[in-house]
Amino acid sequence: MRRDLLAQGVVLALGGGGMRGVAHLGVLAELEAAGVEVRAIAGTSSGALLGALWLVEGSSGAIERVRAFVASGRARPIPDIGAATTGSGPGRAWRRLRHGLALLAALLTHSHLTGEEVVDHVGFFLPETNVESLPRPFLAVAADNATGEEVWVGRGSLRLAVAASSAMPGLSPPIAWEGRRLQDGGAVAEIPVAAARSLGSPVVAVEVSEALPAGNPDRDRLPRAMFRAAAMGWQALRRRLLAEADSVIAPAVNHFHWAEYRAVEEAVSEGRVATRKFLADLT
């Protein structure tokens, strides 16, 4: 991207990534500090939540709110299907048993959260207001559970819009919105470049996706092998989405698990670092 294009302001496409998405707040803080106008935001999942939070609170307030959420104890540990049990010795057998029991409990549970609990969690961060009342245009990107269609929510309750974009399948049921049942938009548009483009240009995508997990095809058990194969598909889709953006900022947070709640400060820092590099590299 040329520096003269940046002078007119940017539209951000904030990708999903759970706690990795906290890096978005570092990106936004650095853009603010550099005097770059963010004219509109489209967000998927945590990108929707943190983009909306920034629009309501600004950078400092948004970061403090995330810290308060982690300190509140509301964050729940979630077992990772693709996790490896590393190490050796007697502790390894115990780790494998504990991981297996956690996965079994997850498989036997319909949802970890009800739809009401998802909206309540979003309410910890966001006030009860409408999307139309935000100071800049905003779209929360979700997926229609029945059709797989990408859905852009740009009106009505802000909490409901963000909850719909963040309702991860298996962890919560889809969220009802205007006669549809919506779930986490990461399934179809992990980085919502098309939605952002509908709000203007140039579009800067912020990518906070998980790295492709390491694998051993000769030793991996079925859940891990299937998870890694699915991750390859997500990675290919992600590349196609990013190719449609005018520029990409990619904070180095891909190694974090999406529920690694202790990584707030590092995620914000990596967002700042990546944005400073992006600004310095402009021609």
mmCIF file of C-alpha atoms in Angstrom:
data_model
loop_
_atom_site.group_PDB
_atom_site.id
_atom_site.type_symbol
_atom_site.label_atom_id
_atom_site.label_comp_id
_atom_site.label_asym_id
_atom_site.label_seq_id
_atom_site.Cartn_x
_atom_site.Cartn_y
_atom_site.Cartn_z
ATOM 1 C CA MET A 1 0.000 0.000 0.000
ATOM 2 C CA ARG A 2 1.179 3.523 -0.787
ATOM 3 C CA ARG A 3 1.417 6.053 2.038
ATOM 4 C CA ASP A 4 -0.826 8.490 0.151
ATOM 5 C CA LEU A 5 -3.643 5.914 0.198
ATOM 6 C CA LEU A 6 -3.238 5.518 3.938
ATOM 7 C CA ALA A 7 -3.763 9.269 4.374
ATOM 8 C CA GLN A 8 -7.406 8.915 3.365
ATOM 9 C CA GLY A 9 -8.064 6.454 6.165
ATOM 10 C CA VAL A 10 -8.554 2.692 6.116
ATOM 11 C CA VAL A 11 -11.261 0.097 6.493
ATOM 12 C CA LEU A 12 -10.209 -2.782 8.737
ATOM 13 C CA ALA A 13 -11.081 -6.469 8.325
ATOM 14 C CA LEU A 14 -10.443 -7.959 11.773
ATOM 15 C CA GLY A 15 -10.085 -11.732 11.717
ATOM 16 C CA GLY A 16 -11.223 -14.277 14.256
ATOM 17 C CA GLY A 17 -8.869 -16.081 16.582
ATOM 18 C CA GLY A 18 -10.176 -16.155 20.144
ATOM 19 C CA MET A 19 -7.688 -14.625 22.554
ATOM 20 C CA ARG A 20 -5.241 -14.118 19.699
ATOM 21 C CA GLY A 21 -7.666 -11.416 18.581
ATOM 22 C CA VAL A 22 -6.548 -9.227 21.480
ATOM 23 C CA ALA A 23 -3.694 -8.309 19.132
ATOM 24 C CA HIS A 24 -6.296 -6.242 17.236
ATOM 25 C CA LEU A 25 -6.254 -3.784 20.122
ATOM 26 C CA GLY A 26 -2.504 -3.307 19.731
ATOM 27 C CA VAL A 27 -3.002 -2.704 16.006
ATOM 28 C CA LEU A 28 -5.726 -0.149 16.644
ATOM 29 C CA ALA A 29 -3.674 1.605 19.324
ATOM 30 C CA GLU A 30 -0.736 2.052 16.948
ATOM 31 C CA LEU A 31 -2.945 3.279 14.111
ATOM 32 C CA GLU A 32 -4.430 5.811 16.530
ATOM 33 C CA ALA A 33 -0.968 6.926 17.632
ATOM 34 C CA ALA A 34 0.121 7.341 14.000
ATOM 35 C CA GLY A 35 -2.920 9.462 13.185
ATOM 36 C CA VAL A 36 -4.374 6.903 10.756
ATOM 37 C CA GLU A 37 -8.158 7.200 10.586
ATOM 38 C CA VAL A 38 -10.078 3.952 10.851
ATOM 39 C CA ARG A 39 -13.171 4.769 8.811
ATOM 40 C CA ALA A 40 -15.031 1.487 9.279
ATOM 41 C CA ILE A 41 -14.596 -2.008 10.704
ATOM 42 C CA ALA A 42 -15.794 -5.464 9.700
ATOM 43 C CA GLY A 43 -15.035 -8.199 12.207
ATOM 44 C CA THR A 44 -15.431 -11.939 12.543
ATOM 45 C CA SER A 45 -15.789 -13.599 15.957
ATOM 46 C CA SER A 46 -13.191 -12.068 18.306
ATOM 47 C CA GLY A 47 -12.488 -9.510 15.584
ATOM 48 C CA ALA A 48 -16.121 -8.409 15.806
ATOM 49 C CA LEU A 49 -16.033 -8.277 19.608
ATOM 50 C CA LEU A 50 -12.782 -6.347 19.876
ATOM 51 C CA GLY A 51 -13.529 -4.066 16.938
ATOM 52 C CA ALA A 52 -16.861 -3.111 18.514
ATOM 53 C CA LEU A 53 -15.206 -2.701 21.924
ATOM 54 C CA TRP A 54 -12.638 -0.319 20.423
ATOM 55 C CA LEU A 55 -15.389 1.721 18.774
ATOM 56 C CA VAL A 56 -17.116 2.054 22.152
ATOM 57 C CA GLU A 57 -14.153 2.437 24.520
ATOM 58 C CA GLY A 58 -11.080 3.424 22.482
ATOM 59 C CA SER A 59 -7.761 1.594 22.814
ATOM 60 C CA SER A 60 -6.977 2.147 26.496
ATOM 61 C CA GLY A 61 -10.490 1.396 27.692
ATOM 62 C CA ALA A 62 -10.759 -1.683 25.508
ATOM 63 C CA ILE A 63 -7.490 -3.171 26.770
ATOM 64 C CA GLU A 64 -8.528 -2.558 30.383
ATOM 65 C CA ARG A 65 -11.861 -4.273 29.742
ATOM 66 C CA VAL A 66 -10.126 -7.377 28.413
ATOM 67 C CA ARG A 67 -7.849 -7.436 31.447
ATOM 68 C CA ALA A 68 -10.902 -7.175 33.701
ATOM 69 C CA PHE A 69 -12.549 -10.096 31.888
ATOM 70 C CA VAL A 70 -9.533 -12.351 32.417
ATOM 71 C CA ALA A 71 -9.255 -11.296 36.083
ATOM 72 C CA SER A 72 -12.975 -11.946 36.656
ATOM 73 C CA GLY A 73 -12.627 -15.697 36.251
ATOM 74 C CA ARG A 74 -15.410 -15.819 33.662
ATOM 75 C CA ALA A 75 -13.073 -17.351 31.075
ATOM 76 C CA ARG A 76 -13.475 -21.141 30.917
ATOM 77 C CA PRO A 77 -10.676 -23.534 29.911
ATOM 78 C CA ILE A 78 -11.621 -25.488 26.770
ATOM 79 C CA PRO A 79 -9.953 -28.773 25.726
ATOM 80 C CA ASP A 80 -8.099 -28.636 22.411
ATOM 81 C CA ILE A 81 -8.961 -31.578 20.139
ATOM 82 C CA GLY A 82 -5.735 -31.139 18.211
ATOM 83 C CA ALA A 83 -3.497 -30.817 21.249
ATOM 84 C CA ALA A 84 -0.486 -33.070 21.570
ATOM 85 C CA THR A 85 0.568 -34.665 24.850
ATOM 86 C CA THR A 86 4.286 -33.988 24.864
ATOM 87 C CA GLY A 87 7.040 -34.902 27.265
ATOM 88 C CA SER A 88 8.035 -38.210 28.784
ATOM 89 C CA GLY A 89 8.075 -40.020 32.090
ATOM 90 C CA PRO A 90 5.229 -40.850 34.499
ATOM 91 C CA GLY A 91 3.630 -37.420 34.083
ATOM 92 C CA ARG A 92 2.938 -38.049 30.405
ATOM 93 C CA ALA A 93 0.472 -40.864 31.124
ATOM 94 C CA TRP A 94 -1.420 -38.625 33.543
ATOM 95 C CA ARG A 95 -1.502 -35.752 31.026
ATOM 96 C CA ARG A 96 -2.862 -38.070 28.339
ATOM 97 C CA LEU A 97 -5.559 -39.404 30.674
ATOM 98 C CA ARG A 98 -6.584 -35.908 31.780
ATOM 99 C CA HIS A 99 -6.699 -34.690 28.176
ATOM 100 C CA GLY A 100 -8.742 -37.719 27.117
ATOM 101 C CA LEU A 101 -11.244 -37.222 29.935
ATOM 102 C CA ALA A 102 -11.619 -33.540 29.045
ATOM 103 C CA LEU A 103 -12.279 -34.423 25.410
ATOM 104 C CA LEU A 104 -14.782 -37.117 26.404
ATOM 105 C CA ALA A 105 -16.666 -34.634 28.568
ATOM 106 C CA ALA A 106 -16.692 -32.156 25.673
ATOM 107 C CA LEU A 107 -17.987 -34.797 23.244
ATOM 108 C CA LEU A 108 -20.824 -35.773 25.613
ATOM 109 C CA THR A 109 -21.909 -32.169 26.188
ATOM 110 C CA HIS A 110 -24.318 -30.477 23.774
ATOM 111 C CA SER A 111 -22.912 -26.997 24.470
ATOM 112 C CA HIS A 112 -20.628 -25.421 27.042
ATOM 113 C CA LEU A 113 -22.685 -22.216 26.983
ATOM 114 C CA THR A 114 -26.315 -21.410 26.318
ATOM 115 C CA GLY A 115 -27.182 -18.690 23.825
ATOM 116 C CA GLU A 116 -28.152 -16.452 26.739
ATOM 117 C CA GLU A 117 -24.739 -17.005 28.333
ATOM 118 C CA VAL A 118 -22.985 -16.041 25.085
ATOM 119 C CA VAL A 119 -24.932 -12.778 24.947
ATOM 120 C CA ASP A 120 -24.192 -12.237 28.646
ATOM 121 C CA HIS A 121 -20.466 -12.725 28.037
ATOM 122 C CA VAL A 122 -20.602 -10.187 25.215
ATOM 123 C CA GLY A 123 -22.474 -7.878 27.581
ATOM 124 C CA PHE A 124 -19.464 -7.872 29.894
ATOM 125 C CA PHE A 125 -17.627 -5.976 27.145
ATOM 126 C CA LEU A 126 -20.302 -4.022 25.300
ATOM 127 C CA PRO A 127 -23.205 -1.778 26.322
ATOM 128 C CA GLU A 128 -26.769 -2.411 25.247
ATOM 129 C CA THR A 129 -26.865 -0.259 22.147
ATOM 130 C CA ASN A 130 -27.550 -0.629 18.444
ATOM 131 C CA VAL A 131 -24.961 -1.104 15.725
ATOM 132 C CA GLU A 132 -26.333 2.008 14.019
ATOM 133 C CA SER A 133 -25.349 4.088 17.075
ATOM 134 C CA LEU A 134 -21.621 3.352 16.763
ATOM 135 C CA PRO A 135 -19.397 6.272 15.708
ATOM 136 C CA ARG A 136 -18.255 4.455 12.535
ATOM 137 C CA PRO A 137 -19.807 1.868 10.217
ATOM 138 C CA PHE A 138 -19.489 -1.670 11.592
ATOM 139 C CA LEU A 139 -20.333 -5.175 10.375
ATOM 140 C CA ALA A 140 -20.227 -8.379 12.410
ATOM 141 C CA VAL A 141 -19.736 -11.388 10.136
ATOM 142 C CA ALA A 142 -21.517 -14.642 10.960
ATOM 143 C CA ALA A 143 -22.511 -17.854 9.174
ATOM 144 C CA ASP A 144 -26.047 -19.129 8.628
ATOM 145 C CA ASN A 145 -26.157 -22.494 10.384
ATOM 146 C CA ALA A 146 -28.712 -23.898 7.930
ATOM 147 C CA THR A 147 -27.146 -22.837 4.623
ATOM 148 C CA GLY A 148 -23.512 -21.981 5.374
ATOM 149 C CA GLU A 149 -24.097 -18.523 3.887
ATOM 150 C CA GLU A 150 -21.912 -15.613 5.016
ATOM 151 C CA VAL A 151 -24.132 -13.094 6.833
ATOM 152 C CA TRP A 152 -23.222 -9.459 7.525
ATOM 153 C CA VAL A 153 -24.978 -8.075 10.602
ATOM 154 C CA GLY A 154 -24.947 -4.293 10.487
ATOM 155 C CA ARG A 155 -28.108 -3.274 12.325
ATOM 156 C CA GLY A 156 -29.973 -3.956 15.528
ATOM 157 C CA SER A 157 -28.565 -4.967 18.901
ATOM 158 C CA LEU A 158 -24.777 -4.693 19.034
ATOM 159 C CA ARG A 159 -24.552 -7.413 21.666
ATOM 160 C CA LEU A 160 -26.655 -9.787 19.583
ATOM 161 C CA ALA A 161 -24.669 -9.036 16.416
ATOM 162 C CA VAL A 162 -21.356 -9.805 18.120
ATOM 163 C CA ALA A 163 -22.775 -12.865 19.899
ATOM 164 C CA ALA A 164 -23.961 -14.256 16.544
ATOM 165 C CA SER A 165 -20.511 -13.723 15.025
ATOM 166 C CA SER A 166 -18.874 -15.424 18.029
ATOM 167 C CA ALA A 167 -21.139 -18.431 18.680
ATOM 168 C CA MET A 168 -18.639 -21.231 18.134
ATOM 169 C CA PRO A 169 -20.260 -24.511 17.030
ATOM 170 C CA GLY A 170 -20.137 -27.108 19.778
ATOM 171 C CA LEU A 171 -19.451 -24.527 22.469
ATOM 172 C CA SER A 172 -22.748 -22.690 22.102
ATOM 173 C CA PRO A 173 -25.921 -23.021 20.034
ATOM 174 C CA PRO A 174 -26.511 -20.678 17.086
ATOM 175 C CA ILE A 175 -27.934 -17.243 17.885
ATOM 176 C CA ALA A 176 -31.390 -16.311 16.552
ATOM 177 C CA TRP A 177 -31.362 -13.199 14.360
ATOM 178 C CA GLU A 178 -34.195 -12.071 12.066
ATOM 179 C CA GLY A 179 -35.509 -15.579 11.517
ATOM 180 C CA ARG A 180 -32.085 -17.137 10.968
ATOM 181 C CA ARG A 181 -29.774 -19.075 13.288
ATOM 182 C CA LEU A 182 -26.280 -17.661 13.106
ATOM 183 C CA GLN A 183 -22.958 -19.044 14.301
ATOM 184 C CA ASP A 184 -19.287 -18.061 14.363
ATOM 185 C CA GLY A 185 -18.379 -16.475 11.028
ATOM 186 C CA GLY A 186 -14.926 -18.043 11.068
ATOM 187 C CA ALA A 187 -16.328 -21.105 9.308
ATOM 188 C CA VAL A 188 -16.831 -19.126 6.083
ATOM 189 C CA ALA A 189 -14.985 -15.798 6.461
ATOM 190 C CA GLU A 190 -12.334 -15.988 9.147
ATOM 191 C CA ILE A 191 -10.969 -12.682 7.836
ATOM 192 C CA PRO A 192 -13.953 -10.634 6.601
ATOM 193 C CA VAL A 193 -12.349 -8.888 3.641
ATOM 194 C CA ALA A 194 -15.477 -8.866 1.442
ATOM 195 C CA ALA A 195 -17.578 -7.335 4.223
ATOM 196 C CA ALA A 196 -14.901 -4.710 4.831
ATOM 197 C CA ARG A 197 -14.747 -3.920 1.108
ATOM 198 C CA SER A 198 -18.482 -3.207 1.158
ATOM 199 C CA LEU A 199 -17.742 -0.409 3.658
ATOM 200 C CA GLY A 200 -15.019 1.265 1.572
ATOM 201 C CA SER A 201 -11.336 1.060 0.756
ATOM 202 C CA PRO A 202 -8.435 0.637 1.108
ATOM 203 C CA VAL A 203 -8.972 -2.529 3.131
ATOM 204 C CA VAL A 204 -6.325 -3.574 5.636
ATOM 205 C CA ALA A 205 -6.819 -7.130 6.901
ATOM 206 C CA VAL A 206 -5.537 -8.112 10.339
ATOM 207 C CA GLU A 207 -4.780 -11.836 10.511
ATOM 208 C CA VAL A 208 -4.524 -13.559 13.904
ATOM 209 C CA SER A 209 -5.180 -17.148 12.838
ATOM 210 C CA GLU A 210 -3.790 -20.285 14.423
ATOM 211 C CA ALA A 211 -0.705 -21.785 12.811
ATOM 212 C CA LEU A 212 -1.040 -25.173 11.145
ATOM 213 C CA PRO A 213 -0.473 -27.648 13.995
ATOM 214 C CA ALA A 214 2.515 -29.943 13.748
ATOM 215 C CA GLY A 215 1.700 -33.508 12.830
ATOM 216 C CA ASN A 216 3.191 -36.964 12.606
ATOM 217 C CA PRO A 217 1.235 -38.950 9.984
ATOM 218 C CA ASP A 218 2.691 -42.225 11.210
ATOM 219 C CA ARG A 219 1.700 -41.732 14.858
ATOM 220 C CA ASP A 220 -1.195 -39.250 15.081
ATOM 221 C CA ARG A 221 -4.461 -40.620 16.428
ATOM 222 C CA LEU A 222 -7.721 -40.067 14.563
ATOM 223 C CA PRO A 223 -8.947 -36.820 16.270
ATOM 224 C CA ARG A 224 -5.617 -35.045 15.804
ATOM 225 C CA ALA A 225 -5.157 -36.267 12.230
ATOM 226 C CA MET A 226 -8.668 -35.110 11.269
ATOM 227 C CA PHE A 227 -8.221 -31.764 13.021
ATOM 228 C CA ARG A 228 -4.958 -31.131 11.185
ATOM 229 C CA ALA A 229 -6.522 -32.024 7.829
ATOM 230 C CA ALA A 230 -9.352 -29.556 8.485
ATOM 231 C CA ALA A 231 -6.790 -26.922 9.472
ATOM 232 C CA MET A 232 -5.151 -27.310 6.055
ATOM 233 C CA GLY A 233 -8.454 -26.403 4.433
ATOM 234 C CA TRP A 234 -8.892 -23.354 6.691
ATOM 235 C CA GLN A 235 -5.358 -22.262 5.829
ATOM 236 C CA ALA A 236 -6.050 -22.453 2.082
ATOM 237 C CA LEU A 237 -9.289 -20.459 2.462
ATOM 238 C CA ARG A 238 -7.466 -17.893 4.580
ATOM 239 C CA ARG A 239 -4.886 -17.307 1.841
ATOM 240 C CA ARG A 240 -7.623 -16.666 -0.702
ATOM 241 C CA LEU A 241 -9.351 -14.202 1.619
ATOM 242 C CA LEU A 242 -6.146 -12.296 2.364
ATOM 243 C CA ALA A 243 -5.331 -12.008 -1.334
ATOM 244 C CA GLU A 244 -8.397 -9.778 -1.711
ATOM 245 C CA ALA A 245 -7.153 -7.200 0.835
ATOM 246 C CA ASP A 246 -5.072 -4.162 -0.106
ATOM 247 C CA SER A 247 -2.658 -4.833 2.774
ATOM 248 C CA VAL A 248 -2.265 -7.319 5.597
ATOM 249 C CA ILE A 249 -1.045 -6.885 9.161
ATOM 250 C CA ALA A 250 -0.148 -10.221 10.757
ATOM 251 C CA PRO A 251 0.826 -10.030 14.449
ATOM 252 C CA ALA A 252 3.033 -12.916 15.591
ATOM 253 C CA VAL A 253 0.370 -14.577 17.756
ATOM 254 C CA ASN A 254 -0.294 -17.674 15.633
ATOM 255 C CA HIS A 255 1.358 -19.940 18.198
ATOM 256 C CA PHE A 256 -1.192 -19.113 20.922
ATOM 257 C CA HIS A 257 -4.145 -21.374 21.623
ATOM 258 C CA TRP A 258 -7.421 -19.508 21.031
ATOM 259 C CA ALA A 259 -8.291 -19.792 24.747
ATOM 260 C CA GLU A 260 -4.870 -18.835 26.129
ATOM 261 C CA TYR A 261 -6.233 -16.150 28.422
ATOM 262 C CA ARG A 262 -2.874 -15.358 30.032
ATOM 263 C CA ALA A 263 -1.521 -13.981 26.755
ATOM 264 C CA VAL A 264 -3.291 -10.599 26.824
ATOM 265 C CA GLU A 265 -0.219 -8.411 27.268
ATOM 266 C CA GLU A 266 1.872 -10.321 24.733
ATOM 267 C CA ALA A 267 -0.934 -10.283 22.171
ATOM 268 C CA VAL A 268 -1.375 -6.507 22.492
ATOM 269 C CA SER A 269 2.392 -6.040 22.223
ATOM 270 C CA GLU A 270 2.620 -8.175 19.071
ATOM 271 C CA GLY A 271 -0.197 -6.164 17.511
ATOM 272 C CA ARG A 272 1.731 -2.978 18.163
ATOM 273 C CA VAL A 273 4.973 -4.412 16.776
ATOM 274 C CA ALA A 274 3.345 -5.668 13.573
ATOM 275 C CA THR A 275 1.602 -2.333 12.978
ATOM 276 C CA ARG A 276 4.743 -0.294 13.491
ATOM 277 C CA LYS A 277 6.465 -2.492 10.919
ATOM 278 C CA PHE A 278 3.540 -2.106 8.515
ATOM 279 C CA LEU A 279 3.672 1.679 8.809
ATOM 280 C CA ALA A 280 7.455 1.778 8.441
ATOM 281 C CA ASP A 281 7.320 -0.352 5.284
ATOM 282 C CA LEU A 282 4.889 1.938 3.437
ATOM 283 C CA THR A 283 6.293 3.423 0.260
#
